[in-house]
CSV table of C-alpha atoms and ligand atoms in Angstrom, one decimal:
chain,number,residue,atom,x,y,z
A,29,MET,CA,-0.7,-78.3,-88.2
A,30,LEU,CA,-3.3,-79.3,-85.7
A,31,LYS,CA,-2.2,-82.1,-83.4
A,32,SER,CA,-5.6,-83.7,-83.9
A,33,THR,CA,-5.0,-84.0,-87.7
A,34,VAL,CA,-2.2,-86.6,-87.3
A,35,GLU,CA,-4.5,-89.5,-86.8
A,36,PHE,CA,-6.1,-88.8,-90.2
A,37,LEU,CA,-2.8,-88.6,-92.1
A,38,ARG,CA,-0.8,-91.4,-93.8
A,39,CYS,CA,2.6,-91.6,-95.3
A,40,PRO,CA,2.6,-90.4,-99.0
A,41,SER,CA,5.8,-92.3,-99.7
A,42,CYS,CA,5.7,-96.0,-98.9
A,43,GLU,CA,3.4,-98.7,-100.2
A,44,ASP,CA,2.3,-99.5,-96.7
A,45,ARG,CA,1.0,-95.9,-96.3
A,46,GLY,CA,2.3,-96.1,-92.7
A,47,LYS,CA,0.8,-94.1,-89.9
A,48,LEU,CA,2.6,-90.9,-88.9
A,49,VAL,CA,4.0,-89.8,-85.5
A,50,LEU,CA,4.5,-86.2,-84.6
A,51,ASN,CA,7.7,-84.8,-83.2
A,52,HIS,CA,7.4,-81.2,-82.5
A,53,GLN,CA,10.1,-78.9,-81.5
A,54,LYS,CA,8.4,-75.7,-80.7
A,55,GLY,CA,5.3,-74.3,-79.0
A,56,ASP,CA,3.4,-75.2,-76.0
A,57,ARG,CA,3.0,-78.9,-75.2
A,58,GLU,CA,-0.7,-78.2,-74.5
A,59,ALA,CA,-1.3,-76.2,-77.6
A,60,SER,CA,-3.4,-77.7,-80.3
A,61,GLU,CA,-1.3,-76.2,-83.1
A,62,VAL,CA,2.2,-77.3,-84.1
A,63,SER,CA,4.2,-74.6,-85.9
A,64,SER,CA,7.4,-76.6,-86.5
A,65,GLY,CA,8.6,-80.1,-86.2
A,66,ASN,CA,8.2,-83.2,-88.2
A,67,LEU,CA,6.0,-86.2,-89.0
A,68,GLN,CA,7.7,-89.6,-89.2
A,69,CYS,CA,6.3,-92.7,-90.9
A,70,GLN,CA,6.1,-95.6,-88.6
A,71,SER,CA,6.6,-98.0,-91.5
A,72,CYS,CA,9.4,-96.5,-93.7
A,73,HIS,CA,10.7,-94.1,-91.1
A,74,LYS,CA,10.8,-91.2,-93.6
A,75,ASP,CA,10.5,-87.7,-92.1
A,76,PHE,CA,8.2,-85.0,-93.3
A,77,PRO,CA,8.8,-81.5,-92.0
A,78,ILE,CA,6.2,-79.0,-90.6
A,79,LEU,CA,7.2,-75.5,-91.7
A,80,GLY,CA,5.3,-72.4,-90.6
A,81,GLY,CA,2.5,-74.8,-89.4
A,82,VAL,CA,2.3,-76.5,-92.8
A,83,ALA,CA,3.0,-80.2,-93.0
A,84,LEU,CA,5.0,-81.0,-96.2
A,85,LEU,CA,3.8,-84.5,-97.1
A,86,VAL,CA,5.7,-84.8,-100.3
A,87,GLU,CA,7.9,-87.7,-101.6
A,88,ASP,CA,10.9,-85.5,-102.3
A,89,VAL,CA,11.2,-82.8,-99.7
A,90,GLU,CA,14.3,-81.1,-101.0
A,91,THR,CA,13.0,-80.8,-104.6
A,92,TYR,CA,9.7,-79.4,-103.2
A,93,LEU,CA,11.4,-76.8,-101.0
A,94,CYS,CA,13.6,-75.7,-104.0
A,95,HIS,CA,10.6,-75.4,-106.4
A,96,HIS,CA,8.4,-73.6,-103.9
A,97,VAL,CA,10.9,-71.0,-102.6
A,98,LYS,CA,8.6,-68.1,-103.4
A,99,GLY,CA,5.6,-69.3,-101.3
A,100,ILE,CA,7.7,-70.7,-98.5
A,101,SER,CA,10.1,-67.8,-98.0
A,102,LYS,CA,7.2,-65.5,-97.4
A,103,VAL,CA,6.1,-67.5,-94.3
A,104,VAL,CA,9.1,-69.5,-93.1
A,105,PRO,CA,12.4,-67.9,-91.9
A,106,GLU,CA,15.4,-69.4,-93.5
A,107,GLN,CA,16.8,-70.8,-90.1
A,108,GLU,CA,13.6,-72.9,-89.8
A,109,ILE,CA,14.4,-74.9,-92.9
A,110,PRO,CA,15.7,-78.2,-91.7
A,111,ALA,CA,19.5,-78.3,-91.8
A,112,LEU,CA,19.5,-81.3,-94.2
A,113,TYR,CA,17.9,-79.2,-97.0
A,114,ARG,CA,19.0,-75.6,-96.0
A,115,GLU,CA,21.9,-75.3,-98.4
A,116,ALA,CA,20.0,-76.4,-101.4
A,117,TYR,CA,17.0,-74.2,-100.4
A,118,ILE,CA,19.2,-71.1,-100.0
A,119,GLU,CA,20.8,-71.7,-103.4
A,120,ALA,CA,17.4,-72.0,-105.0
A,121,LYS,CA,16.2,-68.9,-103.2
A,122,TYR,CA,19.2,-67.0,-104.5
A,123,GLU,CA,18.6,-68.1,-108.0
A,124,TRP,CA,14.9,-67.2,-107.7
A,125,GLN,CA,15.8,-63.7,-106.4
A,126,GLU,CA,18.4,-63.2,-109.1
A,127,SER,CA,16.0,-64.0,-112.0
A,128,ALA,CA,13.1,-62.2,-110.2
A,129,ARG,CA,11.0,-64.2,-112.5
A,130,GLU,CA,7.2,-63.9,-112.0
A,131,HIS,CA,5.6,-66.4,-114.3
A,132,PHE,CA,2.6,-64.1,-113.9
A,133,GLU,CA,-0.5,-66.2,-114.2
A,134,GLU,CA,1.0,-69.7,-114.7
A,135,ASP,CA,2.7,-69.7,-111.4
A,136,LEU,CA,0.4,-71.1,-108.7
A,137,GLU,CA,2.5,-69.6,-106.0
A,138,SER,CA,2.4,-66.1,-107.4
A,139,GLU,CA,0.6,-63.3,-105.4
A,140,ARG,CA,-1.6,-62.4,-108.3
A,141,VAL,CA,-2.9,-65.9,-108.8
A,142,THR,CA,-3.5,-66.4,-105.1
A,143,ALA,CA,-5.3,-63.0,-105.0
A,144,LEU,CA,-7.6,-64.1,-107.9
A,145,TYR,CA,-8.5,-67.3,-106.0
A,146,LEU,CA,-8.9,-65.4,-102.7
A,147,MET,CA,-11.6,-63.3,-104.5
A,148,THR,CA,-13.5,-66.3,-105.9
A,149,HIS,CA,-13.3,-68.2,-102.7
A,150,TYR,CA,-14.0,-65.5,-100.1
A,151,LEU,CA,-15.6,-62.4,-101.5
A,152,LYS,CA,-19.2,-61.9,-102.3
A,153,ALA,CA,-20.6,-60.1,-105.4
A,154,SER,CA,-21.3,-57.0,-103.2
A,155,GLN,CA,-17.5,-56.7,-102.6
A,156,ILE,CA,-16.5,-56.7,-106.3
A,157,HIS,CA,-16.8,-53.5,-108.3
A,158,SER,CA,-16.3,-52.9,-112.0
A,159,PRO,CA,-16.8,-49.6,-113.9
A,160,SER,CA,-18.1,-51.7,-116.8
A,161,PRO,CA,-21.9,-52.0,-116.7
A,162,VAL,CA,-21.7,-55.4,-118.5
A,163,ILE,CA,-19.1,-56.8,-116.1
A,164,GLN,CA,-20.9,-55.5,-113.1
A,165,LYS,CA,-24.2,-57.0,-114.3
A,166,VAL,CA,-22.6,-60.4,-114.8
A,167,ILE,CA,-20.9,-60.3,-111.4
A,168,GLU,CA,-24.2,-59.4,-109.7
A,169,GLU,CA,-26.1,-62.1,-111.5
A,170,TYR,CA,-23.6,-65.0,-111.3
A,171,TRP,CA,-20.7,-64.4,-108.8
A,172,ASP,CA,-22.5,-65.8,-105.8
A,173,HIS,CA,-23.9,-68.8,-107.6
A,174,GLY,CA,-20.6,-70.7,-108.4
A,175,PRO,CA,-19.4,-74.2,-107.5
A,176,PHE,CA,-19.3,-73.6,-103.8
A,177,ALA,CA,-23.0,-72.6,-103.7
A,178,GLN,CA,-23.9,-75.7,-105.6
A,179,ILE,CA,-21.9,-78.0,-103.4
A,180,LYS,CA,-23.4,-76.4,-100.3
A,181,SER,CA,-26.9,-77.2,-101.7
A,182,TRP,CA,-25.8,-80.9,-102.2
A,183,LEU,CA,-24.4,-81.3,-98.7
A,184,LYS,CA,-27.1,-80.4,-96.3
A,185,GLN,CA,-26.3,-82.9,-93.6
A,186,ASP,CA,-24.3,-82.1,-90.4
A,187,ARG,CA,-21.2,-83.6,-89.0
A,188,LEU,CA,-19.6,-84.6,-92.3
A,189,SER,CA,-16.1,-85.7,-92.7
A,190,VAL,CA,-14.7,-84.1,-95.8
A,191,VAL,CA,-11.5,-84.4,-97.7
A,192,GLU,CA,-10.7,-81.9,-100.5
A,193,LEU,CA,-8.1,-82.5,-103.2
A,194,GLY,CA,-6.7,-79.3,-104.8
A,195,CYS,CA,-8.3,-77.1,-102.1
A,196,GLY,CA,-6.3,-74.0,-103.1
A,197,VAL,CA,-6.8,-71.2,-100.6
A,198,GLY,CA,-9.5,-73.1,-98.7
A,199,GLY,CA,-12.7,-71.2,-99.3
A,200,LEU,CA,-14.8,-74.3,-99.6
A,201,ALA,CA,-14.0,-75.3,-96.0
A,202,ARG,CA,-15.4,-71.9,-94.9
A,203,ALA,CA,-18.5,-72.3,-97.1
A,204,LEU,CA,-19.2,-75.7,-95.6
A,205,GLU,CA,-17.9,-75.1,-92.1
A,206,SER,CA,-21.3,-75.5,-90.3
A,207,ASN,CA,-21.8,-78.9,-91.9
A,208,ILE,CA,-18.3,-80.3,-91.2
A,209,GLU,CA,-17.1,-82.3,-88.3
A,210,ARG,CA,-13.7,-83.0,-89.8
A,211,TYR,CA,-12.1,-81.5,-92.9
A,212,ILE,CA,-8.6,-81.9,-94.5
A,213,GLY,CA,-7.6,-79.9,-97.6
A,214,VAL,CA,-4.7,-81.1,-99.7
A,215,ASP,CA,-2.9,-78.9,-102.3
A,216,SER,CA,0.6,-78.7,-103.7
A,217,SER,CA,0.8,-74.9,-103.4
A,218,PHE,CA,2.5,-73.8,-100.2
A,219,ALA,CA,1.3,-70.3,-100.6
A,220,SER,CA,-2.3,-71.4,-100.9
A,221,ILE,CA,-2.1,-73.8,-97.9
A,222,ALA,CA,-0.5,-71.2,-95.7
A,223,LEU,CA,-3.3,-68.7,-96.6
A,224,ALA,CA,-6.0,-71.4,-96.1
A,225,ARG,CA,-4.6,-72.2,-92.6
A,226,HIS,CA,-4.4,-68.5,-91.7
A,227,LEU,CA,-8.0,-67.7,-92.8
A,228,ASN,CA,-9.6,-70.9,-91.5
A,229,CYS,CA,-7.5,-72.0,-88.6
A,230,GLY,CA,-6.6,-68.5,-87.4
A,231,VAL,CA,-2.8,-69.1,-87.4
A,232,PRO,CA,-0.6,-66.0,-87.8
A,233,TYR,CA,0.4,-64.7,-91.3
A,234,PRO,CA,2.9,-62.0,-92.3
A,235,GLN,CA,0.1,-59.9,-93.9
A,236,ASP,CA,-3.2,-58.8,-92.2
A,237,SER,CA,-4.9,-57.4,-95.3
A,238,PHE,CA,-5.1,-58.5,-98.9
A,239,PHE,CA,-4.9,-56.7,-102.2
A,240,ILE,CA,-6.9,-57.5,-105.3
A,241,PRO,CA,-6.7,-56.1,-108.9
A,242,ASP,CA,-8.6,-52.9,-109.7
A,243,ASP,CA,-7.2,-50.7,-112.4
A,244,LEU,CA,-3.9,-52.1,-113.8
A,245,ILE,CA,-2.4,-48.6,-114.1
A,246,LEU,CA,-2.2,-48.7,-110.3
A,247,GLY,CA,-0.5,-52.1,-110.3
A,248,GLN,CA,-1.4,-55.8,-110.5
A,249,LEU,CA,-2.9,-55.7,-107.0
A,250,SER,CA,-4.1,-52.3,-106.0
A,251,ARG,CA,-7.3,-52.5,-103.9
A,252,GLN,CA,-7.2,-53.4,-100.3
A,253,VAL,CA,-9.9,-55.8,-99.0
A,254,GLN,CA,-10.6,-57.3,-95.7
A,255,ILE,CA,-11.2,-61.1,-95.5
A,256,PRO,CA,-12.4,-62.1,-92.0
A,257,VAL,CA,-9.9,-64.5,-90.3
A,258,ALA,CA,-11.1,-67.2,-88.0
A,259,VAL,CA,-10.7,-65.7,-84.6
A,260,HIS,CA,-10.1,-69.0,-82.8
A,261,HIS,CA,-8.5,-72.2,-84.0
A,262,HIS,CA,-11.1,-74.3,-85.7
A,263,ARG,CA,-10.0,-77.7,-84.3
A,264,HIS,CA,-11.7,-79.6,-87.1
A,265,LEU,CA,-10.4,-77.9,-90.2
A,266,ASP,CA,-6.8,-78.4,-91.5
A,267,PHE,CA,-4.8,-78.1,-94.7
A,268,VAL,CA,-1.6,-79.9,-95.8
A,269,VAL,CA,0.8,-79.8,-98.7
A,270,SER,CA,0.9,-82.9,-100.8
A,271,ASP,CA,0.3,-84.4,-104.3
A,272,PHE,CA,-3.4,-85.1,-104.6
A,273,GLU,CA,-2.8,-88.1,-106.9
A,274,ARG,CA,-1.3,-89.9,-103.8
A,275,PRO,CA,-3.2,-88.1,-101.0
A,276,PRO,CA,-1.6,-88.5,-97.6
A,277,VAL,CA,-4.8,-89.3,-95.8
A,278,ARG,CA,-6.7,-92.3,-94.4
A,279,LYS,CA,-8.5,-94.2,-97.1
A,280,GLY,CA,-12.1,-95.5,-97.1
A,281,SER,CA,-13.2,-93.3,-94.2
A,282,TRP,CA,-14.5,-90.0,-95.6
A,283,ASP,CA,-18.2,-89.1,-96.0
A,284,VAL,CA,-17.3,-86.8,-98.9
A,285,ALA,CA,-14.2,-86.6,-101.2
A,286,ILE,CA,-14.1,-83.5,-103.3
A,287,ALA,CA,-12.0,-82.3,-106.2
A,288,LEU,CA,-13.0,-79.0,-107.8
A,289,ASN,CA,-11.5,-77.7,-111.0
A,290,ALA,CA,-8.4,-79.9,-110.8
A,291,LEU,CA,-9.1,-82.9,-113.1
A,292,ASP,CA,-7.8,-81.1,-116.2
A,293,MET,CA,-4.5,-80.3,-114.5
A,294,VAL,CA,-3.3,-83.9,-114.1
A,295,ASP,CA,-1.6,-86.1,-116.7
A,296,GLU,CA,-4.0,-89.0,-115.8
A,297,PRO,CA,-7.5,-87.9,-114.9
A,298,LYS,CA,-8.3,-91.5,-113.9
A,299,SER,CA,-5.7,-91.3,-111.1
A,300,LEU,CA,-7.5,-88.4,-109.5
A,301,ALA,CA,-10.9,-90.0,-109.8
A,302,LYS,CA,-9.4,-93.2,-108.3
A,303,ALA,CA,-7.9,-91.2,-105.4
A,304,GLN,CA,-11.3,-89.7,-104.7
A,305,PHE,CA,-13.0,-93.1,-104.9
A,306,ASP,CA,-10.4,-94.7,-102.5
A,307,LEU,CA,-10.8,-92.0,-99.9
A,308,ALA,CA,-14.6,-92.1,-99.7
A,309,ARG,CA,-16.2,-94.6,-97.3
A,310,ALA,CA,-18.6,-97.2,-98.6
A,311,GLY,CA,-21.9,-95.3,-99.1
A,312,GLY,CA,-19.9,-92.0,-99.0
A,313,ARG,CA,-19.9,-89.5,-101.8
A,314,VAL,CA,-17.6,-88.0,-104.4
A,315,ILE,CA,-17.9,-84.5,-105.9
A,316,GLN,CA,-16.1,-83.4,-109.0
A,317,SER,CA,-16.3,-80.2,-111.0
A,318,CYS,CA,-14.3,-79.0,-113.9
A,319,PRO,CA,-14.2,-76.7,-117.0
A,320,TYR,CA,-12.2,-79.4,-118.8
A,321,ILE,CA,-9.5,-77.3,-120.3
A,322,TRP,CA,-7.5,-80.4,-121.3
A,323,HIS,CA,-3.9,-80.5,-122.3
A,324,GLU,CA,-3.8,-82.0,-125.8
A,325,THR,CA,-1.9,-85.1,-124.7
A,326,VAL,CA,-4.5,-85.9,-122.0
A,327,ALA,CA,-7.4,-85.2,-124.5
A,328,GLU,CA,-5.8,-87.6,-127.0
A,329,GLN,CA,-5.4,-90.3,-124.3
A,330,LEU,CA,-9.0,-89.9,-123.3
A,331,ARG,CA,-10.2,-90.0,-127.0
A,332,LYS,CA,-8.2,-93.2,-127.5
A,333,GLU,CA,-9.5,-94.8,-124.3
A,334,PHE,CA,-13.1,-94.1,-125.1
A,335,ALA,CA,-12.9,-94.6,-128.9
A,336,LYS,CA,-14.7,-97.9,-129.0
A,337,GLU,CA,-17.6,-97.3,-126.8
A,338,TRP,CA,-18.0,-93.7,-128.1
A,339,LYS,CA,-18.0,-94.8,-131.8
A,340,GLY,CA,-20.5,-92.8,-133.8
A,341,ARG,CA,-21.2,-90.4,-131.0
A,342,GLY,CA,-19.5,-87.0,-130.6
A,343,PHE,CA,-17.1,-86.9,-127.7
A,344,GLN,CA,-18.3,-84.8,-124.8
A,345,SER,CA,-15.9,-84.1,-121.9
A,346,SER,CA,-18.6,-84.1,-119.3
A,347,GLU,CA,-19.9,-87.5,-120.4
A,348,ILE,CA,-16.4,-89.0,-120.7
A,349,VAL,CA,-15.6,-87.9,-117.2
A,350,GLU,CA,-18.9,-89.2,-115.7
A,351,SER,CA,-18.1,-92.5,-117.4
A,352,LEU,CA,-14.5,-92.5,-115.8
A,353,TYR,CA,-16.1,-92.2,-112.4
A,354,GLU,CA,-18.9,-94.7,-113.1
A,355,LYS,CA,-16.3,-97.3,-114.2
A,356,LEU,CA,-14.8,-97.1,-110.7
A,357,GLY,CA,-18.2,-98.2,-109.3
A,358,LEU,CA,-19.6,-94.8,-108.4
A,359,LYS,CA,-23.2,-93.9,-109.1
A,360,ILE,CA,-23.9,-90.4,-110.3
A,361,LYS,CA,-26.7,-89.0,-108.1
A,362,GLU,CA,-27.0,-85.4,-109.4
A,363,ARG,CA,-25.3,-83.3,-112.0
A,364,VAL,CA,-25.3,-79.7,-113.2
A,365,ASP,CA,-24.0,-79.2,-116.7
A,366,HIS,CA,-23.1,-75.5,-116.4
A,367,ILE,CA,-22.2,-73.6,-113.3
A,368,PRO,CA,-20.7,-70.2,-113.6
A,369,TRP,CA,-17.2,-69.7,-112.2
A,370,LEU,CA,-15.9,-66.2,-112.4
A,371,PHE,CA,-12.4,-64.6,-112.0
A,372,PHE,CA,-12.1,-60.9,-111.7
A,373,LYS,CA,-8.9,-60.0,-113.5
A,374,HIS,CA,-9.3,-56.2,-113.2
A,375,GLY,CA,-12.0,-53.6,-113.7
A,376,ARG,CA,-12.3,-54.2,-117.4
A,377,GLN,CA,-11.7,-58.0,-117.5
A,378,LEU,CA,-13.7,-60.8,-116.2
A,379,GLU,CA,-12.9,-64.4,-116.9
A,380,VAL,CA,-15.9,-66.6,-117.1
A,381,TYR,CA,-15.8,-70.4,-116.9
A,382,SER,CA,-18.7,-72.8,-117.1
A,383,VAL,CA,-18.1,-75.9,-115.1
A,384,HIS,CA,-19.7,-79.3,-115.1
A,385,ALA,CA,-20.2,-80.8,-111.7
A,386,PHE,CA,-21.7,-84.0,-110.2
A,387,ILE,CA,-22.1,-85.8,-106.9
A,388,ALA,CA,-21.8,-89.6,-107.0
A,389,GLN,CA,-22.1,-92.3,-104.4
A,390,LYS,CA,-19.8,-95.2,-103.6
B,421,SAM,C1,-7.6,-74.6,-110.8
B,421,SAM,S1,-7.1,-74.6,-109.2
B,421,SAM,C2,-8.7,-75.0,-108.3
B,421,SAM,C3,-8.6,-74.6,-106.9
B,421,SAM,C4,-9.9,-74.8,-106.1
B,421,SAM,N1,-10.3,-76.3,-106.1
B,421,SAM,C5,-11.1,-74.1,-106.8
B,421,SAM,O1,-11.9,-74.7,-107.4
B,421,SAM,O2,-11.1,-72.9,-106.8
B,421,SAM,C6,-6.3,-76.2,-109.0
B,421,SAM,C7,-5.6,-76.4,-107.7
B,421,SAM,O3,-5.0,-77.7,-107.7
B,421,SAM,C8,-3.7,-77.7,-107.2
B,421,SAM,N2,-2.9,-78.8,-107.8
B,421,SAM,C9,-2.6,-79.0,-109.1
B,421,SAM,N3,-2.0,-80.1,-109.3
B,421,SAM,C10,-1.9,-80.7,-108.0
B,421,SAM,C11,-1.3,-81.9,-107.5
B,421,SAM,N4,-0.7,-82.8,-108.3
B,421,SAM,N5,-1.4,-82.1,-106.2
B,421,SAM,C12,-2.0,-81.3,-105.4
B,421,SAM,N6,-2.5,-80.1,-105.8
B,421,SAM,C13,-2.5,-79.8,-107.1
B,421,SAM,C14,-3.2,-76.3,-107.5
B,421,SAM,O4,-2.2,-75.9,-106.7
B,421,SAM,C15,-4.5,-75.5,-107.4
B,421,SAM,O5,-4.6,-74.9,-106.1
B,422,ZN,ZN1,6.2,-94.5,-95.2
């Protein structure tokens, strides 16, 4: 974590959302990067560890460590896990190794999932190849015109402060880098945040090249690609692990609060919309995009909530979501109904989403 990030962070745990103070145990006092140590809330005095440079701003650190063994163990040596949690962590790691369970594509810490996101976030169409003429044509036409390109066209100003909820492997920060004065990305996946920090902040990572799918007979990840790593520490970009429904960052002070393709992953979409609203400064902007692949329980809850005002009209996810944000007091400035968002699963399989996106003002 960058030392300069601390002033923008707040306690995710207490009602006061106390300021955090940094205690670091390792590294040069003068260095801008802290690889291990902790953050302590000045209000409730709770400690949040920094492991492998990643601040874990989560309510229940032990449960987080045990559930994210796979992502953490790749980057953090066991002896660096704080003594308080080490026994539980080692037990969880043992269980994970024993079962050797790869939930394949449901697991957001799995290498295959992070590889698919690395591709959509960092590779250009010219770097993706399919033997299928149809797939290759779709890639050439649409790959470079996804959500990031749209957002870049909306945010032309310089010196923006940006907070991104559910930032994943951090490609939007790179796409917007020249416009950004300060950026913090928040995501619950340790593996994604560690990769985002490596690629954007130039911090070391155990791997120096990445593998993507090609022909599955050769393995899930078989083609090596180079993704340029920031050669120096970008002192204005940082990424932390946390729950985005209670983001651990200063409220009411960001020029732009962004959540891409995350709204349909939460039990209460309204809480993510509210979190974005709270983070934006007065006059600031909120950007949301999503393919709206709702869980049935969430869809049912939204249908109920909007039943009266939507009576006699067909439900449309895009309109319902715009309405959720408008009810908070945001004014939609621009919208795009269909933006292509592509995932290259392997040479013969391309997953195509069409996302709705808007930019709204507080
Ligand atoms: C579908 S991915 C989208 C990633 C990226 N925004 C994009 O558009 O490519 C959703 C992301 O949200 C993160 N996520 C899901 N629930 C979360 C939560 N409650 N708190 C923080 N991050 C969460 C996941 O780890 C994942 O990186
Ligand atoms: Zn606190």
